[in-house]
PDB file of C-alpha atoms in Angstrom:
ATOM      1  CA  UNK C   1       0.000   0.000   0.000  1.00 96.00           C
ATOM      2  CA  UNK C   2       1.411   3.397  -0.989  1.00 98.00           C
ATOM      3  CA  UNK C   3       0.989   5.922   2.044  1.00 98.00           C
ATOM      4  CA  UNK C   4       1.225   9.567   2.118  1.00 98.00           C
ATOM      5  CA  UNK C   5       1.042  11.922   5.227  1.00 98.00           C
ATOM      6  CA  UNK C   6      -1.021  15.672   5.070  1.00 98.00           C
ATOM      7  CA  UNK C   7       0.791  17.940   7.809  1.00 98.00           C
ATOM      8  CA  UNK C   8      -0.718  21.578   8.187  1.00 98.00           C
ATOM      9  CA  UNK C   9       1.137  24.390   9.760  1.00 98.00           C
ATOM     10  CA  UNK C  10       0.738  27.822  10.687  1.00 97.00           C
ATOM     11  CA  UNK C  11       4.331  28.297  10.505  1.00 96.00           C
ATOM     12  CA  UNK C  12       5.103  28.995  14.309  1.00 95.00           C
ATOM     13  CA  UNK C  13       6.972  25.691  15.236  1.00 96.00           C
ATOM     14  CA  UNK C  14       9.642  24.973  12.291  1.00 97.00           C
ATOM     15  CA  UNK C  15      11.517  22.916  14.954  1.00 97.00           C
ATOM     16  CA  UNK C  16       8.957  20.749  15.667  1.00 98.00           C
ATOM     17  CA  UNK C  17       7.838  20.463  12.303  1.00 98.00           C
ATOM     18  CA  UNK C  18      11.220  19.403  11.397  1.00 98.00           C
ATOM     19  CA  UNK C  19      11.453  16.877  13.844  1.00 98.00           C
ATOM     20  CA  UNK C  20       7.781  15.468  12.792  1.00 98.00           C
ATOM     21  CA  UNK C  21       9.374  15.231   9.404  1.00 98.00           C
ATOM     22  CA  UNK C  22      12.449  13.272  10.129  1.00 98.00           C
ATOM     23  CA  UNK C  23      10.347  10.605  12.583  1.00 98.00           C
ATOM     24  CA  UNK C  24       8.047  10.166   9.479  1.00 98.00           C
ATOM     25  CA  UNK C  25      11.163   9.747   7.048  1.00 98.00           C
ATOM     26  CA  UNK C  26      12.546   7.086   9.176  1.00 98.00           C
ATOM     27  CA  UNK C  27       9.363   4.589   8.861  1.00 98.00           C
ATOM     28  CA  UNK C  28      10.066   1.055   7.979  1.00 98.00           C
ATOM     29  CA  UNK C  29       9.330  -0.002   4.266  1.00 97.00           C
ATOM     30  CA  UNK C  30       8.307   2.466   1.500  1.00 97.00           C
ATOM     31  CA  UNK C  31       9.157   6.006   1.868  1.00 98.00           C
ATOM     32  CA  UNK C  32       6.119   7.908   3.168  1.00 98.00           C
ATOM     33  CA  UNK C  33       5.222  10.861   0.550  1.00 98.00           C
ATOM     34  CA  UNK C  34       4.904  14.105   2.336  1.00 98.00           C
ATOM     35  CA  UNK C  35       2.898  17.210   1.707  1.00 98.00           C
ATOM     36  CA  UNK C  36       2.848  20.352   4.069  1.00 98.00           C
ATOM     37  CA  UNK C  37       0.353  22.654   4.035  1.00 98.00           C
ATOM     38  CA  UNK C  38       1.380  26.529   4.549  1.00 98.00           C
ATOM     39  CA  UNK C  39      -2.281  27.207   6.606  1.00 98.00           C
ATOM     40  CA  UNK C  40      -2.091  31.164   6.094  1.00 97.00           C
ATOM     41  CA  UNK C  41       1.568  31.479   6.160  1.00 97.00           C
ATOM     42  CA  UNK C  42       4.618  30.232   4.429  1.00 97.00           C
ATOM     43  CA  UNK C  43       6.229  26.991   5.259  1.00 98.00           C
ATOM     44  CA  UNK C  44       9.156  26.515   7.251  1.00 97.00           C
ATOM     45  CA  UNK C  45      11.929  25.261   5.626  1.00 96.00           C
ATOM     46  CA  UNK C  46      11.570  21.492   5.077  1.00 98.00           C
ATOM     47  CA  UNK C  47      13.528  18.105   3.803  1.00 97.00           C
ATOM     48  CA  UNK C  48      13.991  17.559   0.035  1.00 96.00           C
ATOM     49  CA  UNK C  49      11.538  15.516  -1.575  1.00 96.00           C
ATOM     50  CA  UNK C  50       8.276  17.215   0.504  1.00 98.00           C
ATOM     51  CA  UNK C  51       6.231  18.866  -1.267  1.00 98.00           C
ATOM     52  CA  UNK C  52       4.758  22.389  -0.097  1.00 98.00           C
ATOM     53  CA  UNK C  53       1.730  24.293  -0.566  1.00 98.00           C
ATOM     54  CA  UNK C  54       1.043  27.629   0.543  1.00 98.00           C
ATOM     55  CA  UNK C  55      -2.272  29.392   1.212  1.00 98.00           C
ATOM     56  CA  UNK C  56      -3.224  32.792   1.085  1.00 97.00           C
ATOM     57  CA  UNK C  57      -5.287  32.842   4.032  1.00 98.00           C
ATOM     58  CA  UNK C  58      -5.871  30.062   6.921  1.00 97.00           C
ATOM     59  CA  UNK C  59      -9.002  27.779   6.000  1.00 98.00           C
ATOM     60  CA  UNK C  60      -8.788  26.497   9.271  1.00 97.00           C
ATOM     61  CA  UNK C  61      -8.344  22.650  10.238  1.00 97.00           C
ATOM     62  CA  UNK C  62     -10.483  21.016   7.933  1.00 98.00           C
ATOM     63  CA  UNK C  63      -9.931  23.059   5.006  1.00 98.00           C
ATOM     64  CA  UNK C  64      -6.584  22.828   5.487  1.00 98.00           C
ATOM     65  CA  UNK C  65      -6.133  19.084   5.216  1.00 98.00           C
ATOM     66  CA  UNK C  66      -8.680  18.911   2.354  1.00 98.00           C
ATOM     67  CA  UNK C  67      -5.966  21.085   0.137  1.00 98.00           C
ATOM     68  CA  UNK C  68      -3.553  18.532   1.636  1.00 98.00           C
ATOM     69  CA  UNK C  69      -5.238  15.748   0.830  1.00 98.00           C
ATOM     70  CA  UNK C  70      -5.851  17.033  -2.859  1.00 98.00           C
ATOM     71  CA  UNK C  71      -2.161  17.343  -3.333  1.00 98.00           C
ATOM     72  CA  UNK C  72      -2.273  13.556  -3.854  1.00 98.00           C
ATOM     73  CA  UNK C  73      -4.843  13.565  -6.517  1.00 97.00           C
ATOM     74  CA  UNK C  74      -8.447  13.775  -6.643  1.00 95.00           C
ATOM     75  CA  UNK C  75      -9.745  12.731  -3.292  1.00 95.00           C
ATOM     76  CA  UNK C  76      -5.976  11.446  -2.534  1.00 97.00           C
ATOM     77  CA  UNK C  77      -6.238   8.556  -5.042  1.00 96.00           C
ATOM     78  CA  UNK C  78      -2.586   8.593  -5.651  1.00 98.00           C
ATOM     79  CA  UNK C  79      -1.557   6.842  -2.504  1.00 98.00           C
ATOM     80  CA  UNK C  80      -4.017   4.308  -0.610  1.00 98.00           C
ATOM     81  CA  UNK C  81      -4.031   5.628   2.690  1.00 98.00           C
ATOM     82  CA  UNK C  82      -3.159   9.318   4.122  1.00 98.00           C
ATOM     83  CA  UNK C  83      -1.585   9.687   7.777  1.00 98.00           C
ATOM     84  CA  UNK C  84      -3.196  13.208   9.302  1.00 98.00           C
ATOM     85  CA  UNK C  85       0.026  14.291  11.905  1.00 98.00           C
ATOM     86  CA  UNK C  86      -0.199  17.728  14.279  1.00 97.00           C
ATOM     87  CA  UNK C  87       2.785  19.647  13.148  1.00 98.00           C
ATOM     88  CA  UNK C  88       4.224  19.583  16.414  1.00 96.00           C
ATOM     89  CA  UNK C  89       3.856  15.813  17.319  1.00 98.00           C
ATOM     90  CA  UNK C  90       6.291  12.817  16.633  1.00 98.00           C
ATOM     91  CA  UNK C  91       5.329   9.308  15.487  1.00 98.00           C
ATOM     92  CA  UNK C  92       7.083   7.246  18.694  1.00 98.00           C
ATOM     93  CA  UNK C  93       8.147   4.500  16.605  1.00 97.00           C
ATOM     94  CA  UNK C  94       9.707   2.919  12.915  1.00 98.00           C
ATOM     95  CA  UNK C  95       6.696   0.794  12.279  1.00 98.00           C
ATOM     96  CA  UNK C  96       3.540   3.220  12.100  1.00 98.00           C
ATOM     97  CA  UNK C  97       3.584   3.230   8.354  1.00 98.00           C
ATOM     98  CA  UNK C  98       3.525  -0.371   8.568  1.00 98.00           C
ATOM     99  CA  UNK C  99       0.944  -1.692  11.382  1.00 98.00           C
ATOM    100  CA  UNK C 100      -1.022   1.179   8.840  1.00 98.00           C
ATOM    101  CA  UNK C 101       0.012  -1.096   5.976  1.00 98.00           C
ATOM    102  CA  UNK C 102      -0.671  -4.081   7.576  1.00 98.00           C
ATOM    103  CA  UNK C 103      -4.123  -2.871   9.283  1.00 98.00           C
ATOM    104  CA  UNK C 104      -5.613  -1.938   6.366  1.00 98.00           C
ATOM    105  CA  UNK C 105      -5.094  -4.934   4.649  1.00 98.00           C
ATOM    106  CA  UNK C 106      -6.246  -7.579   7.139  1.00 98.00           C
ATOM    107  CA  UNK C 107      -9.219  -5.735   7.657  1.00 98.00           C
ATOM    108  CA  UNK C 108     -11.151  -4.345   3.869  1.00 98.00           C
ATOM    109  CA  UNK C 109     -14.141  -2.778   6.345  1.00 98.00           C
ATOM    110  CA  UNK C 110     -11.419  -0.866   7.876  1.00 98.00           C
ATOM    111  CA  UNK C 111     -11.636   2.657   7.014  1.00 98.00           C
ATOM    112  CA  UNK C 112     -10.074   5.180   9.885  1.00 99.00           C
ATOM    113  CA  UNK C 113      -7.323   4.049  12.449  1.00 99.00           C
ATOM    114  CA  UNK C 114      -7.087   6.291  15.182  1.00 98.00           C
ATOM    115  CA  UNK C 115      -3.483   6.228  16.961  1.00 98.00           C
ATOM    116  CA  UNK C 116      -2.637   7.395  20.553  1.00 98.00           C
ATOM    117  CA  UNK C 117      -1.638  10.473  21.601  1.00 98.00           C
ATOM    118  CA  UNK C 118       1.056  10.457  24.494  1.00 98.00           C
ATOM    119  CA  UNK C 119       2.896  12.919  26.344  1.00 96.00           C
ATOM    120  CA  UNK C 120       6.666  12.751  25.082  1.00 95.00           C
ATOM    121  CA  UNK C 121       7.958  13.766  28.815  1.00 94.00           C
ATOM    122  CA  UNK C 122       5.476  11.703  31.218  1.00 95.00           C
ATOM    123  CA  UNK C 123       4.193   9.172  28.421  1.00 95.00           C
ATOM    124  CA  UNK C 124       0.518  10.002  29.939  1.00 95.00           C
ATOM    125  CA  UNK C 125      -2.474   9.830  27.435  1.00 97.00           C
ATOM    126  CA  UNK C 126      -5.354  12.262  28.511  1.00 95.00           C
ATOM    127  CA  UNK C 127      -8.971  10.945  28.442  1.00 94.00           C
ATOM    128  CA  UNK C 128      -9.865  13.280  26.178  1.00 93.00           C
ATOM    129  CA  UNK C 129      -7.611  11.446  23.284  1.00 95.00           C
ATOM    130  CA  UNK C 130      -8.918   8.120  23.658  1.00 97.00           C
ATOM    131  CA  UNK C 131     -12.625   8.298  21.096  1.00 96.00           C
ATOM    132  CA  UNK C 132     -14.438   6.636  23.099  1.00 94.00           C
ATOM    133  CA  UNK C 133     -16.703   6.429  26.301  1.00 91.00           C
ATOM    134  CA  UNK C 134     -14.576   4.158  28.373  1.00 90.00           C
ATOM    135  CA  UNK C 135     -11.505   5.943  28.354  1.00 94.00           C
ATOM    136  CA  UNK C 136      -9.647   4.799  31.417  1.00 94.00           C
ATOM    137  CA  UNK C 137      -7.463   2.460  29.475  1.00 97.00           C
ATOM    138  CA  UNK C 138      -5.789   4.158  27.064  1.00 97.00           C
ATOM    139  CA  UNK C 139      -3.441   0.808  26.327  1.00 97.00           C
ATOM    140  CA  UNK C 140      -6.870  -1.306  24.879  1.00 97.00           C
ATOM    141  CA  UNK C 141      -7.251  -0.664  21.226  1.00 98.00           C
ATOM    142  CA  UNK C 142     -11.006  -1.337  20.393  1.00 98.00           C
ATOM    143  CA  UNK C 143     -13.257  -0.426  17.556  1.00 98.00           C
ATOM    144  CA  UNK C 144     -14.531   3.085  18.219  1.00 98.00           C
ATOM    145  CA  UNK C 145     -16.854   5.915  16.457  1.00 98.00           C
ATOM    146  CA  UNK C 146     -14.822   8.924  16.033  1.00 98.00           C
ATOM    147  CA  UNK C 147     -11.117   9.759  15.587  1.00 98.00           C
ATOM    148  CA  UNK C 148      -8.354  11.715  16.838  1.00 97.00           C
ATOM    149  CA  UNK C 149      -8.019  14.861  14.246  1.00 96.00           C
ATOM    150  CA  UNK C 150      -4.073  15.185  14.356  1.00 97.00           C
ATOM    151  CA  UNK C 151      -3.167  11.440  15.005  1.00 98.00           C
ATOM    152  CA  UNK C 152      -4.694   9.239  12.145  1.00 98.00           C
ATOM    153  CA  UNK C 153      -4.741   7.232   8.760  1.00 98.00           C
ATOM    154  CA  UNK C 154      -7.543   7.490   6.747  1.00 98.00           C
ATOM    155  CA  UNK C 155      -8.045   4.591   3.615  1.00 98.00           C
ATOM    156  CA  UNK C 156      -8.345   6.985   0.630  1.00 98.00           C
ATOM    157  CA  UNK C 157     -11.649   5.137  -1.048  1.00 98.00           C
ATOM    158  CA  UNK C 158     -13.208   6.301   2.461  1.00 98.00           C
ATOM    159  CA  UNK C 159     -12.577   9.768   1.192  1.00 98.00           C
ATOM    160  CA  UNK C 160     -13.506   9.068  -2.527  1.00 97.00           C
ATOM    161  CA  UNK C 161     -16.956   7.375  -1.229  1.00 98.00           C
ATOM    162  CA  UNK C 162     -17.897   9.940   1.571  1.00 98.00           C
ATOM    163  CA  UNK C 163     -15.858  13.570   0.283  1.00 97.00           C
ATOM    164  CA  UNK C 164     -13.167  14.793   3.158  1.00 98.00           C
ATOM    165  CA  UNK C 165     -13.749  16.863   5.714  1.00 98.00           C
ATOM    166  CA  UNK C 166     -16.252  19.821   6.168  1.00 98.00           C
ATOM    167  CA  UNK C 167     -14.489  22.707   5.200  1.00 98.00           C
ATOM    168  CA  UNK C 168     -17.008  25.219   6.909  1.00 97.00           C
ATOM    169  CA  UNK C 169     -16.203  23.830  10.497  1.00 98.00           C
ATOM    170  CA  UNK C 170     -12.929  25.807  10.273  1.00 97.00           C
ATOM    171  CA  UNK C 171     -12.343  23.838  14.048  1.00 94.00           C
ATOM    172  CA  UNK C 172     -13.760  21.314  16.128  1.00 95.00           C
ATOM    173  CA  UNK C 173     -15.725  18.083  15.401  1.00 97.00           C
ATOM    174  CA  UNK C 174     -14.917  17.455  11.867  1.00 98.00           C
ATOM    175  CA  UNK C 175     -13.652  14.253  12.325  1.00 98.00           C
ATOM    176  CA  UNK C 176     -16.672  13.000  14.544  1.00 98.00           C
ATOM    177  CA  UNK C 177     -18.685  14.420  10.977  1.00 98.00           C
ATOM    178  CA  UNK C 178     -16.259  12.391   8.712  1.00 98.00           C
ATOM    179  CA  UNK C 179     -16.347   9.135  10.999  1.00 98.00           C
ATOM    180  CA  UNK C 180     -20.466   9.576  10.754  1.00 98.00           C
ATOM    181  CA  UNK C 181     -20.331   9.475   7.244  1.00 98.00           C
ATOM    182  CA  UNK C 182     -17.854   6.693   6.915  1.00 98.00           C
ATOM    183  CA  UNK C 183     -19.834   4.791   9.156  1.00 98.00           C
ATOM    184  CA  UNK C 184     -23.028   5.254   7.614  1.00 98.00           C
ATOM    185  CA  UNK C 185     -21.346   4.265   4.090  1.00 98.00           C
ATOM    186  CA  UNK C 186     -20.359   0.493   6.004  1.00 98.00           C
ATOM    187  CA  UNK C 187     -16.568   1.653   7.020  1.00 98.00           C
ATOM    188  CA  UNK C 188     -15.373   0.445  10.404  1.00 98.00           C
ATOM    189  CA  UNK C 189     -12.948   2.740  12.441  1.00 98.00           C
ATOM    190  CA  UNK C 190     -10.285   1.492  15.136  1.00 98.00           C
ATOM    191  CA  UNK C 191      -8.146   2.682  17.711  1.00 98.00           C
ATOM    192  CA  UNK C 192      -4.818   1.258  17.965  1.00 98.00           C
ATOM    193  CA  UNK C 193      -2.530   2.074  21.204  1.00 98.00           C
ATOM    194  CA  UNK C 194       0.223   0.758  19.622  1.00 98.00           C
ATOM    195  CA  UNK C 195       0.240   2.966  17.232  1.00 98.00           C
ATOM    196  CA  UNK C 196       1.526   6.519  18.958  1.00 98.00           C
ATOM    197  CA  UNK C 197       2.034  10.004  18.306  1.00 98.00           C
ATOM    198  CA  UNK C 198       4.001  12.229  20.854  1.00 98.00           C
ATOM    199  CA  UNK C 199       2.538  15.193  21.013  1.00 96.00           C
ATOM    200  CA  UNK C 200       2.910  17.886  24.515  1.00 92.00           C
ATOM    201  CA  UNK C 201       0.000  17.520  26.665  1.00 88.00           C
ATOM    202  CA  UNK C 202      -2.234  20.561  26.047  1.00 79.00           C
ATOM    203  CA  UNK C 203      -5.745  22.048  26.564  1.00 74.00           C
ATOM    204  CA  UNK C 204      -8.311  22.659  23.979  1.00 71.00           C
ATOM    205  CA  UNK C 205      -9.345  25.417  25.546  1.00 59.00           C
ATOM    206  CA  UNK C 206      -6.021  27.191  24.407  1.00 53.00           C
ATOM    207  CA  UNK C 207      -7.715  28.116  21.436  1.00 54.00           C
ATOM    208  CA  UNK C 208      -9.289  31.386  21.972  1.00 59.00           C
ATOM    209  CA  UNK C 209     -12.308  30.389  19.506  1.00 84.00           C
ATOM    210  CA  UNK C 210     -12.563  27.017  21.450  1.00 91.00           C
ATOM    211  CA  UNK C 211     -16.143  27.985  22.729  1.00 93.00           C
ATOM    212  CA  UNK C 212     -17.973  28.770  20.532  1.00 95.00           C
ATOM    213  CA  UNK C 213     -16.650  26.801  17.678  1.00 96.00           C
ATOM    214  CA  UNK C 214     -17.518  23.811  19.730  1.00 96.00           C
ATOM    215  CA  UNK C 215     -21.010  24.583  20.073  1.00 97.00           C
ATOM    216  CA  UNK C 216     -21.706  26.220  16.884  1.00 98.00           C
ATOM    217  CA  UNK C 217     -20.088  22.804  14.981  1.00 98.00           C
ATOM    218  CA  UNK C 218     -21.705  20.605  17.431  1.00 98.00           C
ATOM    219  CA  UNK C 219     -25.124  21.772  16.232  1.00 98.00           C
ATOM    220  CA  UNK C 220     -24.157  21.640  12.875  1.00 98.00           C
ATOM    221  CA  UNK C 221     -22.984  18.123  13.562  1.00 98.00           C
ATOM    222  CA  UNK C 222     -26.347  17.129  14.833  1.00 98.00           C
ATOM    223  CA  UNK C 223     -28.154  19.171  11.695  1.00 98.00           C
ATOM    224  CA  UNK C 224     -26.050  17.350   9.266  1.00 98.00           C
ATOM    225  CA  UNK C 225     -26.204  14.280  10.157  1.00 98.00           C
ATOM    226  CA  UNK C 226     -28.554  12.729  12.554  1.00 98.00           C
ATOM    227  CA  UNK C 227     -31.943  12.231  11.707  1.00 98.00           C
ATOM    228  CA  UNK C 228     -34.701  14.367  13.162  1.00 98.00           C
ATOM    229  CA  UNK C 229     -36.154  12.555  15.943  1.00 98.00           C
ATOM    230  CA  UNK C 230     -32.322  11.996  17.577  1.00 98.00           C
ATOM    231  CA  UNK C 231     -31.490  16.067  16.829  1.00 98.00           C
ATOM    232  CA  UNK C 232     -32.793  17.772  20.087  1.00 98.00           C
ATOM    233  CA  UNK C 233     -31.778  14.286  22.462  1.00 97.00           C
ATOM    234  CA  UNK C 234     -28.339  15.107  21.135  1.00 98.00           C
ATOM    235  CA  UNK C 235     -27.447  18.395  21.874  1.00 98.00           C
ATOM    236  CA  UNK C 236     -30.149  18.372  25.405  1.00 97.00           C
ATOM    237  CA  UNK C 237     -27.747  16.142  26.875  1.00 97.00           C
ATOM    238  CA  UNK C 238     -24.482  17.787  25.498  1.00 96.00           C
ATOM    239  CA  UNK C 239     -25.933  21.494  26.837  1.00 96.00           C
ATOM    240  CA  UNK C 240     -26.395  19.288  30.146  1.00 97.00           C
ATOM    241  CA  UNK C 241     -23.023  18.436  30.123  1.00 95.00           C
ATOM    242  CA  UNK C 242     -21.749  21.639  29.128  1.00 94.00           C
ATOM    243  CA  UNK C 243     -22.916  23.234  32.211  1.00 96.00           C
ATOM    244  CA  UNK C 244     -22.285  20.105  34.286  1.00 95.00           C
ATOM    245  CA  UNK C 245     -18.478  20.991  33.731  1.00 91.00           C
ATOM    246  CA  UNK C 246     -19.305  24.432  35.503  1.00 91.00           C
ATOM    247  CA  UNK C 247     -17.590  26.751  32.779  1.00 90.00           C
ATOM    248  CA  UNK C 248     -16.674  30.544  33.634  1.00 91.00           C
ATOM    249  CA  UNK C 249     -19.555  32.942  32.614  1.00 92.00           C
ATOM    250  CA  UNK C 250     -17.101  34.282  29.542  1.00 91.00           C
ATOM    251  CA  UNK C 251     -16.880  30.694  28.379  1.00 92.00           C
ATOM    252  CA  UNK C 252     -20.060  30.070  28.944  1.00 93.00           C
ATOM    253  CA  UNK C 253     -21.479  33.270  26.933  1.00 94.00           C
ATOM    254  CA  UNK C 254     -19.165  31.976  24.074  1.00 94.00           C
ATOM    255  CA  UNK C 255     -20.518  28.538  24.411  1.00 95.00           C
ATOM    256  CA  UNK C 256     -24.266  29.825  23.993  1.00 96.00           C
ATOM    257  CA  UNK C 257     -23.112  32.170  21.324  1.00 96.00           C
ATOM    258  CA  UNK C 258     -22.269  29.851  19.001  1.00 97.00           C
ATOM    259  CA  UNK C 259     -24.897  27.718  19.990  1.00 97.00           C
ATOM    260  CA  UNK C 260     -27.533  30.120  18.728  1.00 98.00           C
ATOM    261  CA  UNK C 261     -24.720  30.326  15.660  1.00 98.00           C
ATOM    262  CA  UNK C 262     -25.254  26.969  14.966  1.00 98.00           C
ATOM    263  CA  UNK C 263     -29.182  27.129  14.350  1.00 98.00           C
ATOM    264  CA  UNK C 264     -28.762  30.761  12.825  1.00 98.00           C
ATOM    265  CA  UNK C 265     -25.941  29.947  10.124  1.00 98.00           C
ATOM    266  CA  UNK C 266     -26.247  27.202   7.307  1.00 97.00           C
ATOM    267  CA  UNK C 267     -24.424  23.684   8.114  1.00 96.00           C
ATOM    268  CA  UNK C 268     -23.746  22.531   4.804  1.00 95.00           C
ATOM    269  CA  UNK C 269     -25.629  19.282   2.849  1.00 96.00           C
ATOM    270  CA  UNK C 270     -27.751  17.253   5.714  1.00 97.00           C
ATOM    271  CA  UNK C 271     -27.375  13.544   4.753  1.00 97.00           C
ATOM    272  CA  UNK C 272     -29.097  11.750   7.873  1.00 98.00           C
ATOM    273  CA  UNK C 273     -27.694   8.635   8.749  1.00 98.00           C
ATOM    274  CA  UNK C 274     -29.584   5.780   8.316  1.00 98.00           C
ATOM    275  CA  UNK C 275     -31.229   3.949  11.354  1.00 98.00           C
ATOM    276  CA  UNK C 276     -28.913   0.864  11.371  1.00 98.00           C
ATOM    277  CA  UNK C 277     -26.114   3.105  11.523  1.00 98.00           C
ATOM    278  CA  UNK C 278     -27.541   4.737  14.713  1.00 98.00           C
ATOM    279  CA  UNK C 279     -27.600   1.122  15.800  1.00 98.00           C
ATOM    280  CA  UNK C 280     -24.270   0.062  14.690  1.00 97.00           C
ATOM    281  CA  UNK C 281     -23.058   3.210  17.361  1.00 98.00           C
ATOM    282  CA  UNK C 282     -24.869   1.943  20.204  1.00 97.00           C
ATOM    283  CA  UNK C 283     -23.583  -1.798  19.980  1.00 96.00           C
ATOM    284  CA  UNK C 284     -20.084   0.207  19.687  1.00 95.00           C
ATOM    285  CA  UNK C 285     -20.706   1.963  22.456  1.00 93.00           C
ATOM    286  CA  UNK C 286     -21.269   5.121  21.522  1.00 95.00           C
ATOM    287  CA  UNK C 287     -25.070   6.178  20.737  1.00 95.00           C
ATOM    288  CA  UNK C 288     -25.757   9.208  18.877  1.00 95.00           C
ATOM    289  CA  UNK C 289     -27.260  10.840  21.547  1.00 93.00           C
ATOM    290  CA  UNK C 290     -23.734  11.414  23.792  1.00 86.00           C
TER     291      UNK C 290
END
């Protein structure tokens, strides 16, 4: 299987990228092709033999990857499956590339592989990084329903069957949107804890937009995707959780904000997923309604 990796950057950690680069040209068998995406601002330098693209303006997460992943084609069709990396994280081992290779084809119903995320310093995986509800093990690999953003391989005929991700999200939940639609086309995702990207333990709440993007895309999730009767079940329980988790009033007025944003605004195409897939969630685990 030809692989190829999509890194975005905003051009702020060229050391980091640089050592990102070098743990991904040192995978076991075929070289890994490489394409960095200048999100906004020029690309640091970089290795010969990875290719660059620079964007005018910063499309945000998802946008960003989608250029990325059309650098390898239509839809990425010139490679069969596309590693997604953070620009400041570092695949742990040699063998990534390969468990990919060797995932993918053991398994054709395989679509998404999710790795872990680990602190390089303490080797500590937050909660938060493992997709699932029962996150206290972070070492048991298991099917799951979503997928870690920055830490992934994606089987390219997933992308060609579903499209890539949602552009208009700019950040936040794109993946859970993607791993919706993959599901709901018969693709099976996994998380592997074998399979581990370093990356500095960090809060999402860094972002300044965290918020409100977070609420705005989680209603658009919900509009997009779930059919009508699940829709209000969905996002009543996540508002119940949002102020379970007792945020400060500022967040909290952000969090509402884009809430209303997210009825207000238009989500893009709604494909509802069918009933068995809603099914197919709950024996994973995961029903559409958490």
């Amino acid at each position: 299987m030809k692989v190829g990796a999509v890194i975005i950057t905003m051009g702020n950690r060229p050391d980091e990228l640089r050592a990102l680069l070098d743990s991904v040209a040192k995978q076991d068998g075929d070289p890994v092709r490489v394409v960095v995406v200048g999100n906004g601002s020029p690309v640091p330098e970089v290795p010969e033999g990875v290719r660059t693209v620079e964007l005018p303006e910063n499309l945000g997460i998802p946008g960003g990857r989608n250029v990325g992943i059309e650098a390898f084609g239509p839809g990425g069709t010139d490679v069969d499956v596309l590693l997604f990396l953070d620009d400041d994280g570092l695949l742990a081992g040699h063998d990534t590339a390969e468990l990919c290779r060797e995932a993918f084809a053991a398994d054709p119903a395989l679509g998404i592989i999710s790795f872990r995320i680990a602190d390089p310093e303490t080797g500590v995986t937050q909660r938060r990084h493992v997709p699932r509800l029962r996150a206290s093990d972070p070492m048991r690999s298991s099917r799951v329903t979503t997928f870690l953003g920055g830490a992934n391989a994606v089987r390219t005929k997933v992308l060609a069957e579903v499209g890539g991700l949602p552009d208009e999200f700019f950040y936040a939940h794109e993946e859970t949107d993607l791993a919706w639609r993959a599901l709901d086309a018969g693709w099976m995702i996994d998380y592997r804890s074998d399979m581990v990207l370093y990356h500095p333990t960090t809060a999402p709440s860094r972002h300044a937009v965290y918020h409100r993007m977070v609420a705005r895309n989680r209603v658009w999730l919900a509009r997009r995707n779930l059919p009508a009767l699940l829709i209000p079940a969905y996002l009543g329980v996540w508002m119940l959780l949002t102020l379970l988790r007792r945020p400060s009033r500022p967040a909290l007025k952000a969090w509402f904000g884009g809430f209303r944003e997210g009825w207000a605004t238009p989500c893009g195409p709604r494909r509802p997923m069918k009933w068995r897939t809603v099914w197919r969630l709950t024996r994973l685990g995961r029903p559409p309604v958490i």
